[in-house]
Amino acid sequence: MRTILIYAALLFVWGCKKDTYPGGSISPYIALYDIRDLYRGNDVVLTTDNMYGSNSIAVMVVSDHSGGNLPAGLLVVQDSRRLSQLRGISIPLGTEAADYVPGDSLIIHVEGKVLKKVDGILELTGIKKEDITKVSSGNPIPVNRVTTNLIVANPDAYESTLAVVVKGGFDPLPGPKDKLSGDKVLNDGFGDIALHTEATALFADSLMPVSANFYGIMFNVNGTPQFRVRKGDDVVVLSSTIEIASVLITGFISDVKGADGNYEYIQMMATQDIDFAATPYAVVVTNNANASIPTGYPAKGWATGSMRTFKLNLYTGKAAKGTFFYVGGDGKMINGPASTSISSSNWIRAFNYVTNDGDGFGTKTGGLMANSGNAFGMAVFKDSVVTVDSRPVDVIFISSGGSLYTEGPPAKGYRITNTDFYDVINPVTLQEQPFYRSGSNTISLAYNTADLGYFYMLGGTYNPALGKWTKARTQTNVLLTKTSALTEIEGTGSTTLK
């Protein structure tokens, strides 16, 4: 019994020692994640006790004062020592902050220094240059792509870290002489954040781009998230061309309650007035079940045909700007047989795909869209002729399995377009990625439980004037009944135009 008690006591002592074990030693370096966690609203003097036996931080410099746009005198550093969680801190160092540049690896003695907030920014104060040892220079800093909604939702997690806001733009569109100087509202399709450029910054007179990647550091300035690029090169212009999607995929039902044949449909929205008789379109659905022929990677992309892709031409009817219209089976019921009729809606094409092959390609089928398993997708084209090289107006995929894409040579896959989900050119690496599953084009929706009648509502906000989603689409699963009304799929949560 005495041996057991001694062993239990030793376990208790070992358990109270953070980051150590019998025969080991405590690391002298504490993670910034743990440093920031010490602050609870009041100034904190750092000691070896509250730093769990550590006395220093090992960090990477991300601040660059050469552009004149960061808060004066702040050295900004970051690390990801705790659970790979990236965190940063700002250190007031005066003019000597400019002596350090991005990629410098530093060891900083922090014992006895004070953690406090200054004008809303959490700072590590009391540090002098003699507390800092430069270990090396020119180290690469991994790109940290962050969406603005995440920054706004948890600004403390991103404060004093280097991030890139991808495909950022401004609303309204900047004029030909509008400059970056001042406070601008930056939108990346996920939310808005304040972009601040000092009037004295060396790049303050740079023109505002239509679309760009913005590399910068986030600060909490008096409680408001503020994003600052460090120098002119931190703004990487992507395009000055506005591509307006004339048709948006806003929802669909792929698995109604009961038999699916001729009851599946796709909901879309026109972003401009469209006369389909004058300007024909086409909708193509792809099914990639392992048994679907031809098997393997789709050599002809969306035009592969047979059991892999099915095309419906849109050549009659009209859709007004901002209105929904429908394409799908000729049942025209909201949730399969014996459910509410939605035949009074704007059906641009209702088609019996159970007994008829597709328009140009696609084999008749009892289920146009998959209900589970490998990926299926849908795309709309501004032409009734679809070939291997056709680029869609809009495209959505559900799931990711199956033979979808190969680099080749030759490359084979389903072409995408620039949307809230996909990019023809990788916005970070600037490499071409024209297919689903190539490069960063990996986003997909998730399948729902089968045979219940879920409508996939894809709610977002699209701005035709900007040619971009100012609020990306999100998947909302609306469980329909046999008596559901049309307002359940066209009401709250649906896509809107700005």
PDB file of N, CA and C in Angstrom, residues 157-202:
ATOM      1  N   ALA A 157      -7.843  35.801 -32.173  1.00  0.00           N
ATOM      2  CA  ALA A 157      -7.059  34.683 -32.706  1.00  0.00           C
ATOM      3  C   ALA A 157      -6.177  35.103 -33.867  1.00  0.00           C
ATOM      4  N   TYR A 158      -6.533  36.194 -34.542  1.00  0.00           N
ATOM      5  CA  TYR A 158      -5.793  36.604 -35.732  1.00  0.00           C
ATOM      6  C   TYR A 158      -4.989  37.884 -35.527  1.00  0.00           C
ATOM      7  N   GLU A 159      -5.149  38.537 -34.384  1.00  0.00           N
ATOM      8  CA  GLU A 159      -4.437  39.787 -34.150  1.00  0.00           C
ATOM      9  C   GLU A 159      -2.924  39.566 -34.209  1.00  0.00           C
ATOM     10  N   SER A 160      -2.227  40.483 -34.854  1.00  0.00           N
ATOM     11  CA  SER A 160      -0.761  40.472 -34.959  1.00  0.00           C
ATOM     12  C   SER A 160      -0.227  39.248 -35.700  1.00  0.00           C
ATOM     13  N   THR A 161      -1.023  38.687 -36.584  1.00  0.00           N
ATOM     14  CA  THR A 161      -0.541  37.606 -37.451  1.00  0.00           C
ATOM     15  C   THR A 161      -0.615  38.057 -38.898  1.00  0.00           C
ATOM     16  N   LEU A 162       0.251  37.469 -39.719  1.00  0.00           N
ATOM     17  CA  LEU A 162       0.261  37.760 -41.145  1.00  0.00           C
ATOM     18  C   LEU A 162      -0.735  36.853 -41.843  1.00  0.00           C
ATOM     19  N   ALA A 163      -1.626  37.432 -42.620  1.00  0.00           N
ATOM     20  CA  ALA A 163      -2.650  36.655 -43.328  1.00  0.00           C
ATOM     21  C   ALA A 163      -2.808  37.213 -44.732  1.00  0.00           C
ATOM     22  N   VAL A 164      -3.456  36.442 -45.580  1.00  0.00           N
ATOM     23  CA  VAL A 164      -3.786  36.927 -46.919  1.00  0.00           C
ATOM     24  C   VAL A 164      -5.289  36.825 -47.108  1.00  0.00           C
ATOM     25  N   VAL A 165      -5.900  37.935 -47.475  1.00  0.00           N
ATOM     26  CA  VAL A 165      -7.310  37.979 -47.844  1.00  0.00           C
ATOM     27  C   VAL A 165      -7.357  37.830 -49.361  1.00  0.00           C
ATOM     28  N   VAL A 166      -7.953  36.735 -49.813  1.00  0.00           N
ATOM     29  CA  VAL A 166      -7.902  36.350 -51.224  1.00  0.00           C
ATOM     30  C   VAL A 166      -9.126  36.868 -51.980  1.00  0.00           C
ATOM     31  N   LYS A 167      -8.894  37.300 -53.200  1.00  0.00           N
ATOM     32  CA  LYS A 167      -9.950  37.802 -54.087  1.00  0.00           C
ATOM     33  C   LYS A 167     -10.734  38.942 -53.430  1.00  0.00           C
ATOM     34  N   GLY A 168      -9.990  39.846 -52.814  1.00  0.00           N
ATOM     35  CA  GLY A 168     -10.622  40.982 -52.175  1.00  0.00           C
ATOM     36  C   GLY A 168     -11.016  42.041 -53.185  1.00  0.00           C
ATOM     37  N   GLY A 169     -12.099  42.720 -52.913  1.00  0.00           N
ATOM     38  CA  GLY A 169     -12.567  43.799 -53.769  1.00  0.00           C
ATOM     39  C   GLY A 169     -13.334  44.824 -52.961  1.00  0.00           C
ATOM     40  N   PHE A 170     -13.867  45.802 -53.631  1.00  0.00           N
ATOM     41  CA  PHE A 170     -14.526  46.917 -52.953  1.00  0.00           C
ATOM     42  C   PHE A 170     -15.916  47.147 -53.550  1.00  0.00           C
ATOM     43  N   ASP A 171     -16.812  47.617 -52.706  1.00  0.00           N
ATOM     44  CA  ASP A 171     -18.171  47.924 -53.113  1.00  0.00           C
ATOM     45  C   ASP A 171     -18.518  49.330 -52.605  1.00  0.00           C
ATOM     46  N   PRO A 172     -18.803  50.287 -53.498  1.00  0.00           N
ATOM     47  CA  PRO A 172     -18.934  50.106 -54.946  1.00  0.00           C
ATOM     48  C   PRO A 172     -17.582  49.948 -55.631  1.00  0.00           C
ATOM     49  N   LEU A 173     -17.626  49.606 -56.921  1.00  0.00           N
ATOM     50  CA  LEU A 173     -16.399  49.483 -57.685  1.00  0.00           C
ATOM     51  C   LEU A 173     -15.606  50.783 -57.618  1.00  0.00           C
ATOM     52  N   PRO A 174     -14.296  50.679 -57.436  1.00  0.00           N
ATOM     53  CA  PRO A 174     -13.496  51.905 -57.398  1.00  0.00           C
ATOM     54  C   PRO A 174     -13.470  52.598 -58.755  1.00  0.00           C
ATOM     55  N   GLY A 175     -13.443  53.914 -58.722  1.00  0.00           N
ATOM     56  CA  GLY A 175     -13.310  54.676 -59.945  1.00  0.00           C
ATOM     57  C   GLY A 175     -11.885  54.620 -60.456  1.00  0.00           C
ATOM     58  N   PRO A 176     -11.651  55.098 -61.668  1.00  0.00           N
ATOM     59  CA  PRO A 176     -10.318  55.003 -62.282  1.00  0.00           C
ATOM     60  C   PRO A 176      -9.254  55.791 -61.543  1.00  0.00           C
ATOM     61  N   LYS A 177      -9.648  56.727 -60.667  1.00  0.00           N
ATOM     62  CA  LYS A 177      -8.666  57.527 -59.940  1.00  0.00           C
ATOM     63  C   LYS A 177      -8.729  57.308 -58.428  1.00  0.00           C
ATOM     64  N   ASP A 178      -9.528  56.343 -57.972  1.00  0.00           N
ATOM     65  CA  ASP A 178      -9.661  56.092 -56.532  1.00  0.00           C
ATOM     66  C   ASP A 178      -8.391  55.448 -55.982  1.00  0.00           C
ATOM     67  N   LYS A 179      -7.922  55.956 -54.844  1.00  0.00           N
ATOM     68  CA  LYS A 179      -6.666  55.503 -54.263  1.00  0.00           C
ATOM     69  C   LYS A 179      -6.894  54.727 -52.961  1.00  0.00           C
ATOM     70  N   LEU A 180      -5.872  53.968 -52.556  1.00  0.00           N
ATOM     71  CA  LEU A 180      -5.973  53.128 -51.370  1.00  0.00           C
ATOM     72  C   LEU A 180      -5.991  53.941 -50.078  1.00  0.00           C
ATOM     73  N   SER A 181      -5.465  55.118 -50.085  1.00  0.00           N
ATOM     74  CA  SER A 181      -5.332  55.918 -48.876  1.00  0.00           C
ATOM     75  C   SER A 181      -6.643  56.032 -48.102  1.00  0.00           C
ATOM     76  N   GLY A 182      -6.552  55.817 -46.782  1.00  0.00           N
ATOM     77  CA  GLY A 182      -7.725  55.956 -45.933  1.00  0.00           C
ATOM     78  C   GLY A 182      -8.304  54.625 -45.501  1.00  0.00           C
ATOM     79  N   ASP A 183      -9.556  54.647 -45.078  1.00  0.00           N
ATOM     80  CA  ASP A 183     -10.259  53.437 -44.640  1.00  0.00           C
ATOM     81  C   ASP A 183     -11.232  52.991 -45.722  1.00  0.00           C
ATOM     82  N   LYS A 184     -11.070  51.749 -46.171  1.00  0.00           N
ATOM     83  CA  LYS A 184     -11.916  51.173 -47.203  1.00  0.00           C
ATOM     84  C   LYS A 184     -12.565  49.896 -46.666  1.00  0.00           C
ATOM     85  N   VAL A 185     -13.698  49.526 -47.235  1.00  0.00           N
ATOM     86  CA  VAL A 185     -14.368  48.283 -46.853  1.00  0.00           C
ATOM     87  C   VAL A 185     -13.953  47.209 -47.851  1.00  0.00           C
ATOM     88  N   LEU A 186     -13.209  46.230 -47.352  1.00  0.00           N
ATOM     89  CA  LEU A 186     -12.691  45.143 -48.184  1.00  0.00           C
ATOM     90  C   LEU A 186     -13.595  43.922 -48.044  1.00  0.00           C
ATOM     91  N   ASN A 187     -14.009  43.360 -49.173  1.00  0.00           N
ATOM     92  CA  ASN A 187     -14.897  42.192 -49.176  1.00  0.00           C
ATOM     93  C   ASN A 187     -14.249  41.067 -49.974  1.00  0.00           C
ATOM     94  N   ASP A 188     -14.291  39.851 -49.421  1.00  0.00           N
ATOM     95  CA  ASP A 188     -13.708  38.690 -50.107  1.00  0.00           C
ATOM     96  C   ASP A 188     -14.744  37.626 -50.438  1.00  0.00           C
ATOM     97  N   GLY A 189     -16.019  37.980 -50.361  1.00  0.00           N
ATOM     98  CA  GLY A 189     -17.076  37.009 -50.619  1.00  0.00           C
ATOM     99  C   GLY A 189     -17.567  36.311 -49.373  1.00  0.00           C
ATOM    100  N   PHE A 190     -16.905  36.551 -48.234  1.00  0.00           N
ATOM    101  CA  PHE A 190     -17.317  35.931 -46.979  1.00  0.00           C
ATOM    102  C   PHE A 190     -17.720  36.965 -45.945  1.00  0.00           C
ATOM    103  N   GLY A 191     -17.302  38.202 -46.155  1.00  0.00           N
ATOM    104  CA  GLY A 191     -17.637  39.258 -45.220  1.00  0.00           C
ATOM    105  C   GLY A 191     -16.841  40.508 -45.529  1.00  0.00           C
ATOM    106  N   ASP A 192     -16.984  41.500 -44.656  1.00  0.00           N
ATOM    107  CA  ASP A 192     -16.308  42.784 -44.829  1.00  0.00           C
ATOM    108  C   ASP A 192     -15.323  43.014 -43.686  1.00  0.00           C
ATOM    109  N   ILE A 193     -14.232  43.707 -44.012  1.00  0.00           N
ATOM    110  CA  ILE A 193     -13.282  44.120 -42.992  1.00  0.00           C
ATOM    111  C   ILE A 193     -12.718  45.474 -43.399  1.00  0.00           C
ATOM    112  N   ALA A 194     -12.315  46.260 -42.402  1.00  0.00           N
ATOM    113  CA  ALA A 194     -11.752  47.573 -42.688  1.00  0.00           C
ATOM    114  C   ALA A 194     -10.302  47.428 -43.144  1.00  0.00           C
ATOM    115  N   LEU A 195     -10.005  47.979 -44.312  1.00  0.00           N
ATOM    116  CA  LEU A 195      -8.637  48.037 -44.821  1.00  0.00           C
ATOM    117  C   LEU A 195      -8.129  49.456 -44.600  1.00  0.00           C
ATOM    118  N   HIS A 196      -7.072  49.573 -43.797  1.00  0.00           N
ATOM    119  CA  HIS A 196      -6.560  50.906 -43.457  1.00  0.00           C
ATOM    120  C   HIS A 196      -5.221  51.156 -44.130  1.00  0.00           C
ATOM    121  N   THR A 197      -5.111  52.307 -44.783  1.00  0.00           N
ATOM    122  CA  THR A 197      -3.855  52.745 -45.388  1.00  0.00           C
ATOM    123  C   THR A 197      -3.563  54.164 -44.927  1.00  0.00           C
ATOM    124  N   GLU A 198      -2.440  54.315 -44.260  1.00  0.00           N
ATOM    125  CA  GLU A 198      -2.041  55.634 -43.782  1.00  0.00           C
ATOM    126  C   GLU A 198      -1.830  56.580 -44.960  1.00  0.00           C
ATOM    127  N   ALA A 199      -2.216  57.826 -44.771  1.00  0.00           N
ATOM    128  CA  ALA A 199      -2.033  58.817 -45.839  1.00  0.00           C
ATOM    129  C   ALA A 199      -0.562  59.025 -46.163  1.00  0.00           C
ATOM    130  N   THR A 200       0.318  58.701 -45.188  1.00  0.00           N
ATOM    131  CA  THR A 200       1.755  58.875 -45.393  1.00  0.00           C
ATOM    132  C   THR A 200       2.454  57.609 -45.884  1.00  0.00           C
ATOM    133  N   ALA A 201       1.692  56.499 -46.057  1.00  0.00           N
ATOM    134  CA  ALA A 201       2.296  55.265 -46.558  1.00  0.00           C
ATOM    135  C   ALA A 201       2.847  55.491 -47.963  1.00  0.00           C
ATOM    136  N   LEU A 202       3.929  54.807 -48.285  1.00  0.00           N
ATOM    137  CA  LEU A 202       4.586  55.002 -49.583  1.00  0.00           C
ATOM    138  C   LEU A 202       3.690  54.603 -50.748  1.00  0.00           C
TER     139      LEU A 202
END
